[in-house]
Amino acid sequence: MKLTVIELFAGVGGFRVGLNNITKIDSKNRAIEDGKWDFIWANQFEPSTKVQYAFDCYATRFGEENISNEDINKVKKNLIPKHSLLVGGFPCQDYSVARTLSNEKGIEGKKGVLFWDIKDILVEKETPFVLLENVDRLLKSPSIKRGRDFAIMLKTFDELGYNVEWRVLNAAKYSMPQKRKRVFIFAHKKKLNYSKNFFESDTNILNNNLFNKIFPLKNIETIEEINLKKYKDIYDISENYSEGKFLDTGMMLNGEVFTSSINEISEPIFSLGKILEISSSFNQTLDEFIIENDNLEKWRYLKGSKKINRVSKTGYEYTYSEGTMAFPENLNEPARTMLTSESTLNRSSHVILDENIKKYRTLTPIECELIQMFPVNWTSTMPKRNRYFMMGNALVTGIIKRLEPKLREIIENEDELNIS
Ligand SMILES: C[S@@+](CC[C@H](N)C(=O)[O-])C[C@H]1O[C@@H](n2cnc3c(N)ncnc32)[C@H](O)[C@@H]1O
């Protein structure tokens, strides 16, 4: 099968950077694509802003051809080209569904829930392979009905004829510079050779999971089964699901679900200190990132432990408490999870003690790009504040880079005739 890809919710192109091993930008501001994957279509639209910084960055790096800046909800799915692989990172939303009033048999998800757009594309295009990224919370949400949302997602895949594998990956455990836990989901049509054969080669079914082969684990001991077959459809799951949360790795084979907790093998650490060392070789003016005097006290207070008496909206008095955070950051450890609010005066932002200038400071946009394993200055097309935001939204591209050879092998070995 050809290595054709569509990238949804493309942001600044993390999947593409990973799959095509992009490490540099040329003198015309274009990405130097070193890989074999043909990105035949991409979509990125930010509903909350007029200026489309992420899309503009993607267009600058990859050119304007075959990329769409339209709300995915409004995109006519039949106009999307046929492809071998669909990739995308999207938010964890409420996947509950309701019966439509107009049609007794119809089932409808909430408006604006992006997974339903993915589903529409899978139906329309019969996509053979799907690689998705989401926050690990997806496996246990919502809090009032643990696991319901992922169960709906799995049942949807099952109804569309897919087997599914998943794994929570913490990039820092695999020699990458950030503690970032995300769930990666690989779905493939049951009729594909890969899908028919992938579970036959080992007695422990979860050892065959694609992610567990590439990101090794210590022994998987206890496998739990989650019975989705007893639910008639996604509406039944939406209303009645009661099997609980899904664990950090698992697979669904012909509608049967197996899941297990994980115990990662430790690989050498890629520390924040190393990132600072790399970053110091780039010409950056650091003045605007330095924290001094009163500001230093504000940061110290935010990072410290505290107990604050508060009153809830309903008049209930309670004590809000939070623990201490490292201040400054421990440079021997990988960075913590980067959020979209990185560098704003906020407990979650990283504050480092820069040994070269002997001062406290926040991270530079280049350091954030390095922490997400993007090429340096990838987001230089936009204002500084948006650069942090984009990196907070993106993924550790090293995860995709490490998956790439196996994905390529799987898709290249698949017969083209199995696509339709
Ligand atoms: C979690 S981010 C994905 C980031 C991406 N993987 C990257 O490497 O930059 C989700 C993206 O979906 C986009 N998005 C949100 N709603 C959308 C919609 N209705 N249509 C298309 N894109 C949307 C956001 O603007 C954001 O860039």
Coordinates of C-alpha atoms and ligand atoms in Angstrom, one line a residue:
M1 CA 0.0 0.0 0.0
K2 CA 1.2 3.5 -0.7
L3 CA 2.4 5.7 2.2
T4 CA -0.3 8.3 1.8
V5 CA -1.4 10.2 4.9
I6 CA -3.9 12.8 5.9
E7 CA -3.2 14.9 9.0
L8 CA -6.2 16.1 11.0
F9 CA -6.1 18.7 13.7
A10 CA -2.7 19.3 12.3
G11 CA -1.6 22.2 14.6
V12 CA 1.9 22.9 13.6
G13 CA 2.4 19.5 12.1
G14 CA 3.8 17.2 14.8
F15 CA 2.9 14.0 13.2
R16 CA 4.4 15.1 9.9
V17 CA 7.6 16.2 11.6
G18 CA 7.8 12.8 13.2
L19 CA 6.9 10.6 10.2
N20 CA 9.1 12.5 7.8
N21 CA 12.0 12.9 10.2
I22 CA 12.1 16.7 9.8
T23 CA 15.0 18.3 11.7
K24 CA 15.7 21.4 9.6
I25 CA 14.1 24.3 7.8
D26 CA 15.7 25.5 4.5
S27 CA 16.5 29.1 3.4
K28 CA 13.0 29.5 2.0
N29 CA 11.5 28.6 5.3
R30 CA 10.3 25.2 4.1
A31 CA 10.7 22.0 6.1
I32 CA 13.3 19.6 4.7
E33 CA 11.3 16.4 4.5
D34 CA 13.6 13.4 4.8
G35 CA 10.9 10.7 4.8
K36 CA 8.8 8.6 2.5
W37 CA 5.3 9.6 3.6
D38 CA 3.2 11.5 1.2
F39 CA 0.9 14.0 3.0
I40 CA -1.8 14.3 0.5
W41 CA -4.2 16.4 2.7
A42 CA -4.1 18.2 6.0
N43 CA -6.7 20.2 8.0
Q44 CA -6.1 22.8 10.7
F45 CA -8.6 25.4 11.9
E46 CA -8.7 27.2 15.3
P47 CA -12.3 28.1 16.1
S48 CA -11.4 30.5 18.9
T49 CA -9.2 33.0 17.0
K50 CA -9.4 35.1 13.8
V51 CA -5.7 34.8 13.0
Q52 CA -4.8 31.2 12.2
Y53 CA -1.3 31.0 13.5
A54 CA -1.0 27.2 13.5
F55 CA -2.3 26.9 10.0
D56 CA -0.1 29.8 8.8
C57 CA 2.9 28.0 10.3
Y58 CA 1.9 24.7 8.6
A59 CA 1.5 26.5 5.3
T60 CA 4.9 28.2 5.5
R61 CA 6.7 25.0 6.3
F62 CA 4.9 22.7 3.9
G63 CA 3.4 25.0 1.2
E64 CA -0.3 25.9 0.6
E65 CA -1.2 22.9 -1.5
N66 CA -3.6 20.3 -0.2
I67 CA -4.1 21.9 3.2
S68 CA -7.4 23.1 4.4
N69 CA -8.2 25.9 6.9
E70 CA -11.8 25.1 7.4
D71 CA -13.7 23.9 10.5
I72 CA -13.5 20.1 10.1
N73 CA -17.1 19.9 10.9
K74 CA -17.9 21.9 7.7
V75 CA -15.5 20.0 5.5
K76 CA -17.3 17.8 2.9
K77 CA -15.8 14.5 3.7
N78 CA -16.2 13.1 0.2
L79 CA -13.7 15.7 -1.1
I80 CA -10.9 14.4 1.1
P81 CA -8.6 12.2 -0.9
K82 CA -8.4 8.4 -0.3
H83 CA -5.4 7.6 1.9
S84 CA -3.7 4.7 3.7
L85 CA -3.2 6.4 7.1
L86 CA -5.1 9.0 9.0
V87 CA -3.2 10.7 11.8
G88 CA -4.3 13.3 14.4
G89 CA -4.2 14.6 17.9
F90 CA -7.5 15.8 19.2
P91 CA -9.1 16.9 22.5
C92 CA -10.7 14.6 25.0
Q93 CA -14.4 15.6 24.8
D94 CA -17.7 14.2 25.9
Y95 CA -18.5 11.3 23.6
S96 CA -22.0 10.5 25.0
V97 CA -24.7 10.1 22.4
A98 CA -28.4 10.6 22.2
R99 CA -31.2 9.1 20.0
T100 CA -32.3 11.6 17.5
L101 CA -35.9 12.7 17.7
S102 CA -36.4 12.8 13.9
N103 CA -35.4 9.2 13.4
E104 CA -36.0 6.5 16.0
K105 CA -33.0 4.5 14.9
G106 CA -30.6 7.5 14.6
I107 CA -27.9 8.1 17.1
E108 CA -26.2 11.4 17.4
G109 CA -23.1 12.7 19.2
K110 CA -22.7 16.2 20.7
K111 CA -22.0 19.0 18.2
G112 CA -18.4 20.1 18.0
V113 CA -17.0 16.7 19.2
L114 CA -14.2 16.1 16.8
F115 CA -14.1 12.3 17.1
W116 CA -17.4 12.2 15.1
D117 CA -15.7 14.0 12.3
I118 CA -13.0 11.4 12.3
K119 CA -15.7 8.8 12.2
D120 CA -17.4 10.4 9.2
I121 CA -14.1 10.3 7.3
L122 CA -13.5 6.7 8.2
V123 CA -17.0 5.8 6.9
E124 CA -16.6 7.9 3.7
K125 CA -13.0 6.9 2.8
E126 CA -12.7 3.5 4.3
T127 CA -9.4 4.5 5.8
P128 CA -7.3 1.3 6.4
F129 CA -5.0 2.6 9.2
V130 CA -5.5 5.2 11.9
L131 CA -3.0 6.7 14.4
L132 CA -4.4 9.0 17.0
E133 CA -3.1 10.8 20.1
N134 CA -5.0 12.0 23.1
V135 CA -4.6 12.8 26.7
D136 CA -4.4 9.7 28.9
R137 CA -7.5 10.9 30.8
L138 CA -9.5 9.6 27.8
L139 CA -9.1 6.0 29.1
K140 CA -11.0 6.9 32.3
S141 CA -13.3 9.7 31.6
P142 CA -15.9 10.9 32.4
S143 CA -15.4 10.9 36.2
I144 CA -19.1 10.0 36.7
K145 CA -19.0 7.0 34.5
R146 CA -15.3 5.8 34.3
G147 CA -14.2 4.5 30.9
R148 CA -17.5 5.4 29.1
D149 CA -15.9 7.7 26.5
F150 CA -13.2 5.3 25.4
A151 CA -15.7 2.4 25.3
I152 CA -17.8 4.5 22.9
M153 CA -14.8 5.1 20.8
L154 CA -13.9 1.4 20.7
K155 CA -17.4 0.3 19.9
T156 CA -17.5 2.9 17.1
F157 CA -14.3 1.4 15.7
D158 CA -15.7 -2.1 16.1
E159 CA -18.8 -1.2 14.2
L160 CA -16.8 0.3 11.4
G161 CA -14.7 -2.9 11.1
Y162 CA -11.5 -2.1 13.0
N163 CA -9.3 -3.8 15.5
V164 CA -7.6 -1.4 17.9
E165 CA -4.3 -1.2 19.9
W166 CA -3.4 1.4 22.4
R167 CA -0.8 2.4 24.9
V168 CA -0.1 5.3 27.3
L169 CA 3.4 6.5 26.4
N170 CA 5.4 8.8 28.7
A171 CA 8.1 10.2 26.4
A172 CA 10.6 10.8 29.3
K173 CA 10.7 7.0 30.0
Y174 CA 12.1 6.5 26.5
S175 CA 15.1 8.9 26.5
M176 CA 13.0 11.9 25.4
P177 CA 13.2 15.3 27.1
Q178 CA 9.7 15.6 28.5
K179 CA 7.5 13.8 31.1
R180 CA 4.4 13.8 28.9
K181 CA 1.9 11.0 29.1
R182 CA -0.4 10.6 26.1
V183 CA -2.4 7.7 24.9
F184 CA -1.6 6.6 21.3
I185 CA -4.2 4.6 19.5
F186 CA -3.6 2.5 16.3
A187 CA -6.7 1.2 14.5
H188 CA -6.7 -1.1 11.5
K189 CA -9.4 -2.6 9.3
K190 CA -9.9 -6.2 10.4
K191 CA -9.7 -7.4 6.8
L192 CA -6.1 -6.2 6.4
N193 CA -3.3 -8.9 6.5
Y194 CA -1.6 -7.0 9.4
S195 CA -4.9 -7.0 11.4
K196 CA -5.6 -10.7 10.7
N197 CA -2.1 -11.8 11.8
F198 CA -0.8 -9.4 14.4
F199 CA -2.1 -11.2 17.4
E200 CA -1.1 -14.8 16.5
S201 CA 2.6 -14.7 17.2
D202 CA 2.8 -14.6 21.0
T203 CA 1.0 -16.4 23.9
N204 CA 0.7 -13.1 25.8
I205 CA -1.7 -11.1 23.6
L206 CA -0.5 -7.7 24.8
N207 CA 3.1 -8.4 23.9
N208 CA 1.9 -8.2 20.2
N209 CA 0.7 -4.7 20.7
L210 CA 2.5 -2.5 18.2
F211 CA 3.5 0.1 20.9
N212 CA 4.7 -2.5 23.4
K213 CA 7.0 -3.9 20.8
I214 CA 8.6 -0.5 20.1
F215 CA 8.5 0.9 23.6
P216 CA 9.4 -2.1 25.7
L217 CA 7.7 -3.0 29.0
K218 CA 8.7 -5.3 31.9
N219 CA 6.4 -8.4 32.0
I220 CA 2.7 -7.9 31.6
E221 CA 1.2 -9.9 34.4
T222 CA -2.5 -9.4 34.7
I223 CA -4.7 -8.9 31.7
E224 CA -8.3 -7.8 32.3
E225 CA -11.1 -8.3 29.9
I226 CA -13.7 -5.7 29.3
N227 CA -16.9 -6.9 27.8
L228 CA -18.2 -4.5 25.2
K229 CA -20.1 -7.2 23.4
K230 CA -22.9 -7.1 25.9
Y231 CA -23.8 -3.6 24.8
K232 CA -26.0 -3.4 21.7
D233 CA -24.6 -0.2 20.3
I234 CA -22.9 3.1 21.3
Y235 CA -26.2 4.4 22.6
D236 CA -26.4 1.5 25.0
I237 CA -22.9 2.1 26.2
S238 CA -23.6 5.9 26.5
E239 CA -26.5 5.1 28.8
N240 CA -25.5 2.0 30.6
Y241 CA -21.7 1.5 30.6
S242 CA -20.4 0.1 33.9
E243 CA -17.2 -1.9 33.2
G244 CA -14.9 0.9 34.5
K245 CA -11.8 2.5 33.2
F246 CA -9.4 1.1 30.6
L247 CA -5.8 0.5 31.6
D248 CA -2.6 1.9 30.1
T249 CA -2.3 -0.6 27.3
G250 CA -4.7 -2.8 25.5
M251 CA -6.2 -4.1 22.3
M252 CA -9.6 -4.8 20.8
L253 CA -9.8 -7.9 18.6
N254 CA -13.1 -8.6 16.9
G255 CA -14.8 -6.6 19.5
E256 CA -13.2 -8.3 22.5
V257 CA -11.2 -6.0 24.7
F258 CA -8.0 -6.9 26.7
T259 CA -6.3 -4.3 28.9
S260 CA -3.4 -4.2 31.4
S261 CA -1.4 -1.8 33.5
I262 CA 2.2 -1.2 32.5
N263 CA 5.6 -1.2 34.0
E264 CA 8.1 0.5 31.7
I265 CA 11.7 -0.5 31.2
S266 CA 13.9 2.5 32.1
E267 CA 16.0 4.0 29.3
P268 CA 18.7 6.7 29.9
I269 CA 17.3 10.1 30.9
F270 CA 17.3 13.1 28.5
S271 CA 17.5 16.0 31.0
L272 CA 16.3 19.5 30.9
G273 CA 20.0 20.5 31.6
K274 CA 20.9 18.9 28.2
I275 CA 18.2 21.0 26.5
L276 CA 19.7 24.2 28.0
E277 CA 23.1 23.1 26.8
I278 CA 21.8 22.6 23.2
S279 CA 19.8 25.8 23.4
S280 CA 22.9 27.9 24.5
S281 CA 24.5 27.3 21.1
F282 CA 21.7 29.3 19.4
N283 CA 21.9 33.1 19.3
Q284 CA 19.1 34.1 21.7
T285 CA 18.6 37.3 23.6
L286 CA 17.6 36.2 27.1
D287 CA 16.7 39.5 28.7
E288 CA 13.0 39.2 28.3
F289 CA 12.9 35.8 30.0
I290 CA 14.9 36.8 33.1
I291 CA 13.0 36.9 36.5
E292 CA 14.3 39.3 39.1
N293 CA 13.3 41.2 42.3
D294 CA 9.6 41.3 43.0
N295 CA 8.8 39.0 40.2
L296 CA 11.0 36.3 41.7
E297 CA 9.0 36.5 44.9
K298 CA 5.7 36.1 43.0
W299 CA 7.1 33.0 41.3
R300 CA 8.4 31.6 44.5
Y301 CA 5.0 32.1 46.1
L302 CA 3.2 30.3 43.2
K303 CA 5.5 27.4 43.3
G304 CA 5.4 27.0 47.1
S305 CA 3.0 24.9 49.2
K306 CA 0.0 26.8 50.5
K307 CA -3.4 26.4 52.2
I308 CA -6.0 29.0 51.3
N309 CA -9.5 29.3 52.9
R310 CA -12.1 29.6 50.1
V311 CA -15.8 29.8 49.9
S312 CA -17.6 27.9 47.1
K313 CA -20.4 29.5 45.0
T314 CA -22.9 27.8 47.1
G315 CA -21.4 29.3 50.3
Y316 CA -19.5 26.2 51.4
E317 CA -16.2 27.0 53.2
Y318 CA -13.2 24.8 52.4
T319 CA -9.4 24.8 52.5
Y320 CA -7.7 24.7 49.1
S321 CA -4.2 23.3 49.4
E322 CA -1.4 22.6 47.0
G323 CA 2.1 21.1 47.5
T324 CA 5.6 22.5 46.7
M325 CA 6.9 22.4 43.2
A326 CA 10.6 22.3 42.3
F327 CA 11.9 25.9 42.2
P328 CA 14.0 26.2 40.2
E329 CA 13.5 23.1 38.0
N330 CA 15.7 20.1 38.6
L331 CA 18.0 20.1 35.6
N332 CA 19.0 16.5 36.0
E333 CA 15.4 15.5 35.2
P334 CA 13.5 15.7 31.9
A335 CA 11.2 18.7 31.6
R336 CA 7.7 18.4 33.1
T337 CA 4.6 18.3 30.8
M338 CA 4.5 21.5 28.8
L339 CA 1.1 23.3 28.8
T340 CA -0.2 25.9 26.4
S341 CA 0.2 28.5 29.3
E342 CA 4.0 27.8 29.4
S343 CA 6.0 30.9 30.3
T344 CA 3.1 32.8 31.7
L345 CA 3.1 33.6 35.5
N346 CA 1.7 30.3 36.4
R347 CA 2.6 27.4 38.7
S348 CA 3.0 25.0 35.8
S349 CA 5.5 27.1 33.8
H350 CA 9.1 26.0 34.1
V351 CA 11.6 28.3 35.9
I352 CA 15.2 27.5 35.5
L353 CA 18.4 28.8 37.1
D354 CA 20.5 29.6 34.0
E355 CA 24.1 28.8 35.0
N356 CA 25.6 30.8 32.1
I357 CA 24.1 34.1 33.3
K358 CA 23.5 33.1 36.9
K359 CA 19.9 34.2 36.8
Y360 CA 16.4 32.7 37.1
R361 CA 14.4 32.7 33.9
T362 CA 11.5 31.1 32.0
L363 CA 12.1 28.9 29.0
T364 CA 12.7 30.4 25.5
P365 CA 10.4 29.4 22.6
I366 CA 13.4 27.5 21.1
E367 CA 13.8 25.5 24.3
C368 CA 10.1 24.6 24.1
E369 CA 10.6 23.4 20.6
L370 CA 13.5 21.3 21.6
I371 CA 11.5 19.8 24.5
Q372 CA 8.8 18.7 22.0
M373 CA 11.6 17.5 19.6
F374 CA 10.6 20.0 16.8
P375 CA 13.2 21.7 14.6
V376 CA 14.6 24.9 16.1
N377 CA 12.6 28.0 15.1
W378 CA 9.8 25.9 13.7
T379 CA 7.2 28.3 15.1
S380 CA 9.1 31.5 14.3
T381 CA 6.3 32.5 12.0
M382 CA 4.2 33.7 14.9
P383 CA 4.4 36.0 18.0
K384 CA 6.2 34.6 21.1
R385 CA 3.1 33.9 23.2
N386 CA 1.6 31.8 20.4
R387 CA 4.8 29.8 20.0
Y388 CA 4.5 28.6 23.6
F389 CA 0.8 27.9 23.0
M390 CA 1.5 25.8 19.9
M391 CA 4.2 23.8 21.6
G392 CA 1.9 23.1 24.6
N393 CA -0.7 21.7 22.1
A394 CA 1.8 19.6 20.1
L395 CA 3.3 16.2 20.8
V396 CA 6.8 14.8 21.4
T397 CA 7.6 14.1 17.8
G398 CA 10.3 11.6 18.9
I399 CA 7.5 9.1 19.7
I400 CA 6.2 9.2 16.1
K401 CA 9.8 9.0 14.8
R402 CA 10.4 5.9 16.8
L403 CA 7.2 4.3 15.6
E404 CA 7.8 5.3 11.9
P405 CA 9.9 2.4 10.6
K406 CA 7.4 -0.2 11.9
L407 CA 4.4 1.7 10.6
R408 CA 6.1 2.0 7.2
E409 CA 6.8 -1.7 7.1
I410 CA 3.2 -2.5 8.1
I411 CA 1.6 -0.3 5.5
E412 CA 4.1 -1.0 2.7
N413 CA 3.6 -4.7 3.1
E414 CA -0.2 -4.4 2.8
D415 CA -1.9 -5.3 -0.4
E416 CA -3.4 -2.3 -2.2
L417 CA -6.5 -4.3 -3.0
N418 CA -7.3 -4.5 0.7
I419 CA -8.1 -0.8 0.7
S420 CA -11.6 -0.8 -0.6
Ligands
LIG1 C1 -4.1 19.0 20.3 S1 -4.0 20.0 19.0 C2 -3.0 19.1 17.9 C3 -1.6 19.6 17.7 C4 -0.8 18.9 16.6 N1 -0.8 17.5 16.8 C5 0.5 19.5 16.6 O1 1.5 18.7 16.5 O2 0.7 20.7 16.6 C6 -5.6 20.0 18.3 C7 -5.7 21.0 17.1 O3 -7.1 20.9 16.6 C8 -7.4 22.1 16.1 N2 -8.9 22.2 16.1 C9 -9.8 22.4 17.1 N3 -11.0 22.5 16.6 C10 -11.0 22.2 15.3 C11 -12.0 22.2 14.3 N4 -13.3 22.3 14.5 N5 -11.6 21.9 13.0 C12 -10.3 21.7 12.7 N6 -9.3 21.8 13.6 C13 -9.6 22.1 14.9 C14 -6.8 23.1 17.1 O4 -6.7 24.4 16.6 C15 -5.5 22.4 17.4 O5 -4.5 22.9 16.6

